[in-house]
Coordinates of C-alpha atoms in Angstrom, one line a residue:
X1 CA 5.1 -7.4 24.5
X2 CA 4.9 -8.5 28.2
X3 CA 1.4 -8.1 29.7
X4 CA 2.4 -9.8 33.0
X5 CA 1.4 -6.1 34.3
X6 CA -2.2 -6.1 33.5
X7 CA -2.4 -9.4 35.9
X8 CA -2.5 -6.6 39.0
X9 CA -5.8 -5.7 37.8
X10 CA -7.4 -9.1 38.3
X11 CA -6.1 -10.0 41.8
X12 CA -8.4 -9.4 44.8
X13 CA -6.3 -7.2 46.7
X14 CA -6.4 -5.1 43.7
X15 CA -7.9 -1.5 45.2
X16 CA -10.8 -0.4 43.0
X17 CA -10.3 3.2 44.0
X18 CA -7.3 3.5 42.6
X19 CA -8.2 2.9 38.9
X20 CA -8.6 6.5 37.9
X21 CA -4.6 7.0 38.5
X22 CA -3.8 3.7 36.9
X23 CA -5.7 4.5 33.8
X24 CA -3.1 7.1 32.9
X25 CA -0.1 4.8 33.7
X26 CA 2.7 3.2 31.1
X27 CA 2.5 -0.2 31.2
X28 CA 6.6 0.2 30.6
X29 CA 8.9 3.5 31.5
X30 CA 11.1 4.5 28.9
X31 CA 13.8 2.3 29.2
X32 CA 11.9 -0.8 29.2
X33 CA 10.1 0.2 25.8
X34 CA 13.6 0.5 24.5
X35 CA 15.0 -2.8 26.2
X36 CA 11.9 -4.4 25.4
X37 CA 10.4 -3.2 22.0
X38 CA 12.6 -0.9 20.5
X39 CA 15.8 -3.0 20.4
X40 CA 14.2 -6.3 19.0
X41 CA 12.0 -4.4 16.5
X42 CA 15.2 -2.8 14.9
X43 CA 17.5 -6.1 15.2
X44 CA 14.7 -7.3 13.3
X45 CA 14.0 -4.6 10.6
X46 CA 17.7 -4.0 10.4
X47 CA 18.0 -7.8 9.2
X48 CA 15.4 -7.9 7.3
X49 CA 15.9 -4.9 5.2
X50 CA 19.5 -5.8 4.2
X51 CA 18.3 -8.9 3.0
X52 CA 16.7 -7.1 0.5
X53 CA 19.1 -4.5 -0.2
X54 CA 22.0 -6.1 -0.4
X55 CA 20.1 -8.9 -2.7
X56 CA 19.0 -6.5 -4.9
X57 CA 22.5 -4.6 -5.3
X58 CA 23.9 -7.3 -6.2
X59 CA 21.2 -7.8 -9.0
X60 CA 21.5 -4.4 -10.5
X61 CA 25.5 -5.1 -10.8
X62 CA 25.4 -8.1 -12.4
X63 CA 22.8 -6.9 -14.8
X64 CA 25.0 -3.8 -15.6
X65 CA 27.8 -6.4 -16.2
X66 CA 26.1 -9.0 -18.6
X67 CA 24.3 -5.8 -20.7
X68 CA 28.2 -4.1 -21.0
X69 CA 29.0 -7.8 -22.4
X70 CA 25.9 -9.2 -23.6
X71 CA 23.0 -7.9 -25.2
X72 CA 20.0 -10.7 -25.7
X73 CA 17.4 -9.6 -22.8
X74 CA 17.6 -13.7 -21.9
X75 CA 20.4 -13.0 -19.5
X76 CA 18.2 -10.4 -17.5
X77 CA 15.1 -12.3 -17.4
X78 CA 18.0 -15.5 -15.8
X79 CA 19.3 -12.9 -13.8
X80 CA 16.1 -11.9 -12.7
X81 CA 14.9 -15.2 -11.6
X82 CA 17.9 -16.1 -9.9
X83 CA 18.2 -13.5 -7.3
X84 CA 14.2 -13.1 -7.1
X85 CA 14.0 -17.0 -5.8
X86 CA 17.4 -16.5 -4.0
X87 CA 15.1 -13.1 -2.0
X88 CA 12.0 -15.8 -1.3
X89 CA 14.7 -18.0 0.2
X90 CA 16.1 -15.5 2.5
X91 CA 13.2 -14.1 3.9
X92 CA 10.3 -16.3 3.1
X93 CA 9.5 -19.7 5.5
X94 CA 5.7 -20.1 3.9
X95 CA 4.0 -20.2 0.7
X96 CA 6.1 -21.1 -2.0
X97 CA 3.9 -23.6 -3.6
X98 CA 1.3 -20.5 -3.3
X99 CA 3.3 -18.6 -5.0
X100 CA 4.2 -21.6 -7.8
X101 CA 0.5 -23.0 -8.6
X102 CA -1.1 -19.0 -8.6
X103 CA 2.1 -18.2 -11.5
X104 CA 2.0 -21.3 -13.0
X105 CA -1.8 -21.7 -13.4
X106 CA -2.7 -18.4 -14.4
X107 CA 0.2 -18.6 -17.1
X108 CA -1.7 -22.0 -18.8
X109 CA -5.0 -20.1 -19.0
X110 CA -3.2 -16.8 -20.5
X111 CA -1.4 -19.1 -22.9
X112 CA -4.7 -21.2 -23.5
X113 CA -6.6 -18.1 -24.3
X114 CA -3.8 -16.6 -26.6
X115 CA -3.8 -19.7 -28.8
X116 CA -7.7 -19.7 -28.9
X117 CA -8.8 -16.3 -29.0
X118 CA -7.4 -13.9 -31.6
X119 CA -9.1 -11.2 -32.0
X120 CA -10.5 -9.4 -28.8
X121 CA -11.4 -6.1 -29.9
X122 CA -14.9 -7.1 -30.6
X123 CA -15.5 -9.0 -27.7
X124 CA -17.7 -8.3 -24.9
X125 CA -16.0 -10.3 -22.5
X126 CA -12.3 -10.2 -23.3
X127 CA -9.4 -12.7 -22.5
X128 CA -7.9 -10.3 -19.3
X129 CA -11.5 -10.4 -17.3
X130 CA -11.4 -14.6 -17.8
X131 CA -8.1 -14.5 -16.1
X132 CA -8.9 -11.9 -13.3
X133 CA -12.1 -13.9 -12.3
X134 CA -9.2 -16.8 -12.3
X135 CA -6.7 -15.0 -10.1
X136 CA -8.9 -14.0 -7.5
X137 CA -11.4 -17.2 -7.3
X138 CA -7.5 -19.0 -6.6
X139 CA -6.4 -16.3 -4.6
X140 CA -9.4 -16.6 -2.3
X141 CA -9.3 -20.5 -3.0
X142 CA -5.2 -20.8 -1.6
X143 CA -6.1 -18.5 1.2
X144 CA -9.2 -20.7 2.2
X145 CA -7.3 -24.0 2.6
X146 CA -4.2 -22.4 4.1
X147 CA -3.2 -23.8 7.2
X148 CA -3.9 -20.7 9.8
X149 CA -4.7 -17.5 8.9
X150 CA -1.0 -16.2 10.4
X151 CA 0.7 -18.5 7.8
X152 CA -1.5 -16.6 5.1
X153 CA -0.6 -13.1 6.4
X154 CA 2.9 -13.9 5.6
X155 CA 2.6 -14.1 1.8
X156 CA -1.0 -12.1 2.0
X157 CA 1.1 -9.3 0.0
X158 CA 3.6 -11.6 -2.1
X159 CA 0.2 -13.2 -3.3
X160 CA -1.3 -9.8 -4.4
X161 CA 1.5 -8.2 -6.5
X162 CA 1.7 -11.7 -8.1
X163 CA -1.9 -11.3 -9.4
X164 CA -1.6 -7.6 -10.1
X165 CA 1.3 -8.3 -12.4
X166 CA -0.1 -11.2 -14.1
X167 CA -3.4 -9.1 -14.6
X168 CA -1.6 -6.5 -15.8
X169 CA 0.1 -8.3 -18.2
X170 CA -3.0 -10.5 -19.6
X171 CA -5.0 -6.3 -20.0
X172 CA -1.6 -5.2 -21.7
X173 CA -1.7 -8.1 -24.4
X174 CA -5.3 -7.4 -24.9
X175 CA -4.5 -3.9 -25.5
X176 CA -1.4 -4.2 -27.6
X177 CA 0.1 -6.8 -29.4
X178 CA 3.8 -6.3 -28.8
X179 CA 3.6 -7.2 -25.4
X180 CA 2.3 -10.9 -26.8
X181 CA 5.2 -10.6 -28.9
X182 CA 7.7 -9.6 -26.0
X183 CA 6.1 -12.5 -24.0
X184 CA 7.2 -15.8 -23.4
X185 CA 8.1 -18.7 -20.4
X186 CA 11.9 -16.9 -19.4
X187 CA 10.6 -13.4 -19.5
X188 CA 7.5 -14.1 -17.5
X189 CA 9.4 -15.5 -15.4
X190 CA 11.8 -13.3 -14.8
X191 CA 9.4 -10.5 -14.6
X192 CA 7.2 -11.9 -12.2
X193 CA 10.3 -13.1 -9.8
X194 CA 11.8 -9.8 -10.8
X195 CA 13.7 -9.3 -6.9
X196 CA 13.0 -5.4 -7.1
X197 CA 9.5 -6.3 -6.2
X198 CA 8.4 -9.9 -5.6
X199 CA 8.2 -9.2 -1.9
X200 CA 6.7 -6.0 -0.8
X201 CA 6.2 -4.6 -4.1
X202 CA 5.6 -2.1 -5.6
X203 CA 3.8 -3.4 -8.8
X204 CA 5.3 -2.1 -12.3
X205 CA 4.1 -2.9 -15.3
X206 CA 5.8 -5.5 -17.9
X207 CA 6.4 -2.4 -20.1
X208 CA 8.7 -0.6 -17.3
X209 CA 10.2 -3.5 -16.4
X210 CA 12.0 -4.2 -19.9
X211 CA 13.0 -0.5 -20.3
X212 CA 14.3 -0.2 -16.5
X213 CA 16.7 -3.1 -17.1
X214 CA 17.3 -3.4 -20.3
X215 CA 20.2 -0.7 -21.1
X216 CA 22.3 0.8 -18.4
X217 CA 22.3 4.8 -18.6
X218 CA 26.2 5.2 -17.5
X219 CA 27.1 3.9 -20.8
X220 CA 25.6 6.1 -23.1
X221 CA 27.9 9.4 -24.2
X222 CA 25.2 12.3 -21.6
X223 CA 26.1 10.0 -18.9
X224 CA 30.2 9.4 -19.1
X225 CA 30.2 13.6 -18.9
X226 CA 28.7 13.2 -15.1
X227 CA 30.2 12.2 -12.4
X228 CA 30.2 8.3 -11.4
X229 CA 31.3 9.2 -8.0
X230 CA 28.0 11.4 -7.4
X231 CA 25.6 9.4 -9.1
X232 CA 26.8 6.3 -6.7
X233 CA 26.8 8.8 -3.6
X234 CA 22.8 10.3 -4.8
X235 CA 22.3 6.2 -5.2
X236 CA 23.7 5.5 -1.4
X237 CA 21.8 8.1 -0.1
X238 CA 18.7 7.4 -1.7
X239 CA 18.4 3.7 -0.6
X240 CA 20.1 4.9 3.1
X241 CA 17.1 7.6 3.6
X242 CA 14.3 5.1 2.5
X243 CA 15.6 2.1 4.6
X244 CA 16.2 4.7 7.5
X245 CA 12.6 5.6 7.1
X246 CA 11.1 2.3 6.7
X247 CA 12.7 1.7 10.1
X248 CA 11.4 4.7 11.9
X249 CA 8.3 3.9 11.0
X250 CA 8.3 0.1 12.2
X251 CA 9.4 1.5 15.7
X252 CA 6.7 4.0 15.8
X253 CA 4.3 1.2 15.5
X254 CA 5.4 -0.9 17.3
X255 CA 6.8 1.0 20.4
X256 CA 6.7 4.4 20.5
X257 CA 2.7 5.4 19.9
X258 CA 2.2 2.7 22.9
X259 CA 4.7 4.6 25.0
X260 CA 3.1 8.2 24.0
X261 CA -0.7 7.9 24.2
X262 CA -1.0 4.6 25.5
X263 CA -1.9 6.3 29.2
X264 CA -5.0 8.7 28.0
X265 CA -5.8 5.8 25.3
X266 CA -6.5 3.8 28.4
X267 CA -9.4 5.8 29.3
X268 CA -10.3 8.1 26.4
X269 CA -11.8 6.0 23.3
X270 CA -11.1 8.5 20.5
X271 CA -7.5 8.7 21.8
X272 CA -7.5 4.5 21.8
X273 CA -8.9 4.9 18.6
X274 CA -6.2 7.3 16.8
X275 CA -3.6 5.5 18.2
X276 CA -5.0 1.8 16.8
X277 CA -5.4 3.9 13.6
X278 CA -1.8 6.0 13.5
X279 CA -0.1 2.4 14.2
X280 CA -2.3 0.9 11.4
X281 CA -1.3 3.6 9.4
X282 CA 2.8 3.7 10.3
X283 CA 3.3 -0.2 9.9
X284 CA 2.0 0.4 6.2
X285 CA 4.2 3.3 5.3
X286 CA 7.3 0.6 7.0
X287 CA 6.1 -1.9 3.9
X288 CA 6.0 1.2 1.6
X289 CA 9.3 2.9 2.2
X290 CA 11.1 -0.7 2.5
X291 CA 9.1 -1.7 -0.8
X292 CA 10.4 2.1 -2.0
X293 CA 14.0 1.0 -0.8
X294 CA 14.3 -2.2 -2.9
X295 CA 13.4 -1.1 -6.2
X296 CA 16.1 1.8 -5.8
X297 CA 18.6 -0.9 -5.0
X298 CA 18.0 -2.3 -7.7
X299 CA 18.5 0.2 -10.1
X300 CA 21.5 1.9 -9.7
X301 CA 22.2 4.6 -12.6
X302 CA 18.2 4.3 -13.5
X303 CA 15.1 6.6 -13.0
X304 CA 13.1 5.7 -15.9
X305 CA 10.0 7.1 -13.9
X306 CA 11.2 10.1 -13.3
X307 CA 11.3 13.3 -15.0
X308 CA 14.1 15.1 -13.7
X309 CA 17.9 13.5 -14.3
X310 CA 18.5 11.4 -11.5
X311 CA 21.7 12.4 -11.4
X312 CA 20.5 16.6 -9.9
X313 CA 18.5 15.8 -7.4
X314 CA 19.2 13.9 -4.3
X315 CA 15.6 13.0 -3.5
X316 CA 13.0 11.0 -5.8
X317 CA 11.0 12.9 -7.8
X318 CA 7.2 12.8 -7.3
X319 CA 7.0 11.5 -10.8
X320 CA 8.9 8.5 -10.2
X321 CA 7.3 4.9 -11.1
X322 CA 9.9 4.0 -7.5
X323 CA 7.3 6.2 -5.5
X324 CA 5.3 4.4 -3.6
X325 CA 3.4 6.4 -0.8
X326 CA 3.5 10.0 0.6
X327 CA 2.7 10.1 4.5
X328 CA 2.3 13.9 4.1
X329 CA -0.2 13.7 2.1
X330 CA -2.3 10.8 4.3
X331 CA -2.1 12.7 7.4
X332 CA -2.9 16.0 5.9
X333 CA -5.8 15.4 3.6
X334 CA -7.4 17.6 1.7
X335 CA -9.8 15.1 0.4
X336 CA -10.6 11.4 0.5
X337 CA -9.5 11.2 -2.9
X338 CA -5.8 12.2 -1.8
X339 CA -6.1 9.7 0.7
X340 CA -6.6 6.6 -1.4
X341 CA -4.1 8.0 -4.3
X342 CA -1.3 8.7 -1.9
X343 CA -2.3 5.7 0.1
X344 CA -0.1 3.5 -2.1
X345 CA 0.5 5.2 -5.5
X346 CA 1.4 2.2 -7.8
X347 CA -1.8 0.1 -6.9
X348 CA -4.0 3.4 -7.3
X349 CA -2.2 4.2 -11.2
X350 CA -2.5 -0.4 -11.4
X351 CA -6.7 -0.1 -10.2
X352 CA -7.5 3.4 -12.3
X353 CA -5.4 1.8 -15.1
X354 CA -7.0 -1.3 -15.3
X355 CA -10.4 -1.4 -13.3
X356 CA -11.5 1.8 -13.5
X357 CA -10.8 2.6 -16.7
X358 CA -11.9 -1.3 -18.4
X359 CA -15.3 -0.7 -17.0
X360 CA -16.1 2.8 -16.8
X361 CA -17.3 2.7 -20.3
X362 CA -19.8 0.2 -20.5
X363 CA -21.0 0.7 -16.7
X364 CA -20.5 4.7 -15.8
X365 CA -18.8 6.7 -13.0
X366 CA -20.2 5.4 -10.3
X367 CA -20.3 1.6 -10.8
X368 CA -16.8 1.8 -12.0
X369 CA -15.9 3.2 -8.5
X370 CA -17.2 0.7 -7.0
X371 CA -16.4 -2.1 -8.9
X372 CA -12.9 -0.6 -8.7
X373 CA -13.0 -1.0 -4.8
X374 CA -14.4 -4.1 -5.0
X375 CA -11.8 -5.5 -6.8
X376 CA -9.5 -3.7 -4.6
X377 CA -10.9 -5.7 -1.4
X378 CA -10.9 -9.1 -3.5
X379 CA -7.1 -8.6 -4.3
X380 CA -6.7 -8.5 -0.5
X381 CA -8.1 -11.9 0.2
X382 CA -10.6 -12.5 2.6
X383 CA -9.8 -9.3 5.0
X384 CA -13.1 -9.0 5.8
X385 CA -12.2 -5.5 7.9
X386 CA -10.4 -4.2 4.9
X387 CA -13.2 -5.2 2.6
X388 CA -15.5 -3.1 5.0
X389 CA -13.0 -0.5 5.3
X390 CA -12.0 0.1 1.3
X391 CA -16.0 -0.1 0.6
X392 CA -16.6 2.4 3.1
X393 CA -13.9 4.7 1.4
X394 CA -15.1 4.1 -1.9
X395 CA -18.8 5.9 -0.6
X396 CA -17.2 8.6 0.8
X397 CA -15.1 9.3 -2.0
X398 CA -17.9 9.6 -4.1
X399 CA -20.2 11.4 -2.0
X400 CA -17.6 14.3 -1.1
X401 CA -16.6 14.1 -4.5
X402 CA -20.2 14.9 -5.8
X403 CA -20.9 17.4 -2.7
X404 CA -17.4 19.5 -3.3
X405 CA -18.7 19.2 -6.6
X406 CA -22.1 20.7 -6.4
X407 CA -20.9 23.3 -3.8
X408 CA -18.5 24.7 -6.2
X409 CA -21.0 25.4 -8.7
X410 CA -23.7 27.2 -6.5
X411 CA -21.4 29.3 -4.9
X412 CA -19.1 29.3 -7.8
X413 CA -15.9 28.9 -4.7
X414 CA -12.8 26.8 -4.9
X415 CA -13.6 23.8 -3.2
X416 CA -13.2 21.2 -5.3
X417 CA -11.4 17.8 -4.1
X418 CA -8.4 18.4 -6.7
X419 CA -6.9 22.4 -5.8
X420 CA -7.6 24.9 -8.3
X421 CA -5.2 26.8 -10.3
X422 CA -3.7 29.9 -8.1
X423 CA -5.0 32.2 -10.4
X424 CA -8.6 30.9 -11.4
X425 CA -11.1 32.3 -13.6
X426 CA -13.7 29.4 -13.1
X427 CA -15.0 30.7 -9.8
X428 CA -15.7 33.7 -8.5
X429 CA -14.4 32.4 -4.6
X430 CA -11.1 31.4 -5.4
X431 CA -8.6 29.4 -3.2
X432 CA -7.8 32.0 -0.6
X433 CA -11.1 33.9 0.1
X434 CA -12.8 33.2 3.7
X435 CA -15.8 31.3 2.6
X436 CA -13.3 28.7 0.5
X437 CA -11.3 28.6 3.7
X438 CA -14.0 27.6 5.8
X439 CA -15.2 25.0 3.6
X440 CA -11.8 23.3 2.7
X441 CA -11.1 23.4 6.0
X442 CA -14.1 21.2 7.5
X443 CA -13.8 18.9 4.5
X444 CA -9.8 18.4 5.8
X445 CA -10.9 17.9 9.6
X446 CA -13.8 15.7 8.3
X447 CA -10.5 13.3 6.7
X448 CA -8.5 13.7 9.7
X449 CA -11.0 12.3 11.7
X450 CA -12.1 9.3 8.8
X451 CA -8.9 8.8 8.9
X452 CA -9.4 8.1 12.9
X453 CA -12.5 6.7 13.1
X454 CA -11.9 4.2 9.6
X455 CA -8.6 2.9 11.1
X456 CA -9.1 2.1 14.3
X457 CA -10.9 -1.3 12.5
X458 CA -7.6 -3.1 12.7
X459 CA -6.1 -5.0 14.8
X460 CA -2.8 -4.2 16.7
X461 CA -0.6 -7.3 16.0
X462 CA -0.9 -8.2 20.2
X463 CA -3.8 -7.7 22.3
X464 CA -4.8 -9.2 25.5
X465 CA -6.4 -11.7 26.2
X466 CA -9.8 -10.4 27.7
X467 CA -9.8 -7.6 25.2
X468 CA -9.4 -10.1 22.2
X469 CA -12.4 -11.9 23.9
X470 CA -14.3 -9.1 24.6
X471 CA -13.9 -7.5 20.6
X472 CA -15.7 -10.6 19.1
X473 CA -17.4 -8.5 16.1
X474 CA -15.1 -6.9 13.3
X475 CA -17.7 -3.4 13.8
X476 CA -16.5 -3.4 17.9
X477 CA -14.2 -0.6 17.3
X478 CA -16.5 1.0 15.5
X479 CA -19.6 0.8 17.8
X480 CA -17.7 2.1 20.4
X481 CA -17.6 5.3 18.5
X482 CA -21.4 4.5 17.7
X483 CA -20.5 4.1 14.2
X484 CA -20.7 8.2 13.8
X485 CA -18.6 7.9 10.9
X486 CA -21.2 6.1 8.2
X487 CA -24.2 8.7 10.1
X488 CA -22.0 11.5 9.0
X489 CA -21.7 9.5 5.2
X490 CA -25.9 9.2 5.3
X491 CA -26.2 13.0 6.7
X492 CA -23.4 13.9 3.7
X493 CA -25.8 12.1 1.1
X494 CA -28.7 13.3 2.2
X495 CA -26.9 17.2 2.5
X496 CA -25.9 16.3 -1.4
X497 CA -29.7 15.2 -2.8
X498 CA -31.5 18.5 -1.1
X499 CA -28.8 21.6 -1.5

């Protein structure tokens, strides 16, 4: 973006007088944003997200061919690695040997602790922890000798679904032997380079990935009585509508909330800070939909997530392992916990399947929470806002939580962070009485503005100079605000402890 405007500011003839008006001016009119941002930001995304739909077309063809002639699951895992390294080509220029040493590495202590540990049932500290203490000292290792922090943002997310897979994996052969039996050099391999996913995402498990690719719906009997024609047509549109809004979203990020409330965000903080936050928030749902858009290219004919025939309905089902966020959901929260599920739904089913769960046992609710969102942050590498940020989430889901909780059962109401049945006989308040309103409703605008106040940490991807200078701390955002978000958390507890 061009900030030769903002050099007006600094010159001496500049009239102090004046600034009131200027605060409410565009730094660009209309056309300019779309000369300027608009047009470059969708050559780019338009590029970029054919790279990875056409690569991944291509995959899910020639799987299709080689399992009409060819049944061994060899030819998918070769498949698989082929057009996963032929992705990394096309759009990766940094971290390869990342990528190589994390896989390769984590692979030798897996196969190490296979040929030396047996039994793991008994153990207290089993095989799958070993290797995630592994991943992430590496992770955090690779990211410390990178050479610039920008070169690490590149393959920041690459890096993460690599370790989630491989974690899932080494907690799946812990838990069940057939995946140890499923499991060799070729098919990690081809799992972990798997182009649906090596990218952007979204994580699915080792499981999903055999029974995705591993037999192609249209040739069984059910499928011959449908129609090819519509099944291609639901698959166009699918991938089209995904890409489309993966697009929309990158240009509302990165052009059009500038253009709408940079003016009052000039001079009004909590408008500056909803818009850092809304273009945080749109530039992750870009990654999410174009993450979303890949593994449906990839899959033509398949649903194996889903519930409902892929072949009836012409959007994705809410039950489908392709899902990846719901913006609806974010923006309108009924409760912090809706937040972090639909914030990105195959990590949150990855971190409750395998965090949450592994240590809730031996450690209780509440440590498992937050060794969940510590791990969470770790996975991340050393984003020492998001570590801040996901740590403060993690207390306030737990404290609304518990409040909702205890607030329900005094005034027996329907105000719990999950909804209630319509026609419940646990509590005398149900859903659609006043006082159930009221509450619900100041919970939701108490999200709304967490949602505000939380993502207005990060950075935008330019800033100017003096501003970059002048925001030295990772809290500035936040003191600005006075930090009125984590008073409101201590005044929450403390409301929790005496009602």
């Amino acid at each position: 973006m061009d900030y030769d405007y903002y050099d007006d500011y600094y010159e001496e003839y500049y009239d102090q007088s004046d600034a009131p008006r200027r605060a409410f001016q565009r730094e660009m009119n209309l056309e300019e944003t779309i000369e300027s941002c608009v047009h470059p930001s969708f050559q780019f995304a338009l590029e970029y997200t054919l790279n990875f739909v056409v690569t991944n077309a291509l995959f899910s063809v020639a799987v299709r061919l080689f399992n009409r002639k060819l049944a061994p699951q060899r030819y998918l895992h070769l498949l698989s690695c082929l057009f996963g390294a032929a992705l990394m080509y096309r759009v990766m220029d940094y971290g390869y040997f990342h990528f190589l040493q994390l896989a390769i590495s984590l692979y030798l202590v897996q196969l190490a602790l296979n040929r030396w540990v047996v039994d793991t049932r008994n153990r207290h500290i089993k095989p799958s922890f070993v290797v995630t203490f592994c991943g992430i000292v590496n992770l955090l290792l690779s990211e410390l000798l990178a050479p610039s922090p920008e070169s690490w943002n590149r393959v920041r997310g690459t890096q993460m679904i690599l370790l989630m897979k491989i974690l899932s994996l080494s907690f799946d052969i812990d838990d069940n032997g057939t995946t140890r039996n499923h499991l060799n050099l070729l098919s990690y391999a081809g799992y972990i380079l798997c182009p649906a996913n090596v990218i952007l995402g979204p994580w699915i498990s080792f499981s999903d990935y055999l029974a995705i690719w591993r037999s192609t719906p249209a040739d069984t009997k059910g499928a011959r009585s449908a129609s090819v024609g519509r099944q291609l047509v639901i698959y166009v549109f699918r991938v089209f509508t995904s890409a489309l809004l993966a697009i929309g979203f990158l240009l509302t990020s990165n052009c059009f909330i500038d253009y709408l409330l940079g003016p009052t965000g000039n001079s009004w903080k909590w408008i500056r800070a909803y818009s850092r936050a809304l273009s945080f928030r749109t530039s992750h749902y870009f990654v999410a939909y174009l993450s979303q858009c890949t593994m449906i290219a990839a899959t033509i004919e398949r649903n194996r997530g889903s519930t409902d025939d892929p072949r009836e309905s012409w959007m994705i089902p809410s039950s489908s392992i392709y899902r990846v966020t719901s913006p609806q959901a974010v923006e309108f929260p009924r409760s912090m916990v809706q937040i972090v599920t639909a914030w990105n739904i195959p990590m949150h089913h990855w971190l409750k399947r395998y965090i949450f769960r592994s240590t809730k046992r031996s450690l209780g609710t509440a440590m498992a929470i937050a060794v969940t969102y510590v791990v969470s942050s770790l996975l991340h590498g050393l984003h020492y806002r998001l570590w801040v940020t996901l740590l403060s989430i993690g207390a306030w889901t737990y404290v609304e939580h518990e409040l909702r909780k205890k607030i329900a059962t005094i005034y027996s109401a329907c105000v719990l962070v999950g909804r209630c049945p319509s026609r419940c006989t646990a509590h005398t308040h149900r859903a659609g009485s006043l006082f159930s309103i009221v509450i619900n409703t100041l919970f939701f605008l108490l999200n709304v503005f967490n949602l505000i106040y939380l993502g207005c940490i990060f950075e935008p991807t330019e800033r100017l100079p003096e501003e970059s200078k002048r925001d030295l701390s990772i809290f500035a955002p936040w003191a600005e605000l006075h930090f009125v978000s984590h008073w409101a958390l201590a005044f929450a507890y403390l409301f929790f402890l005496i009602i």
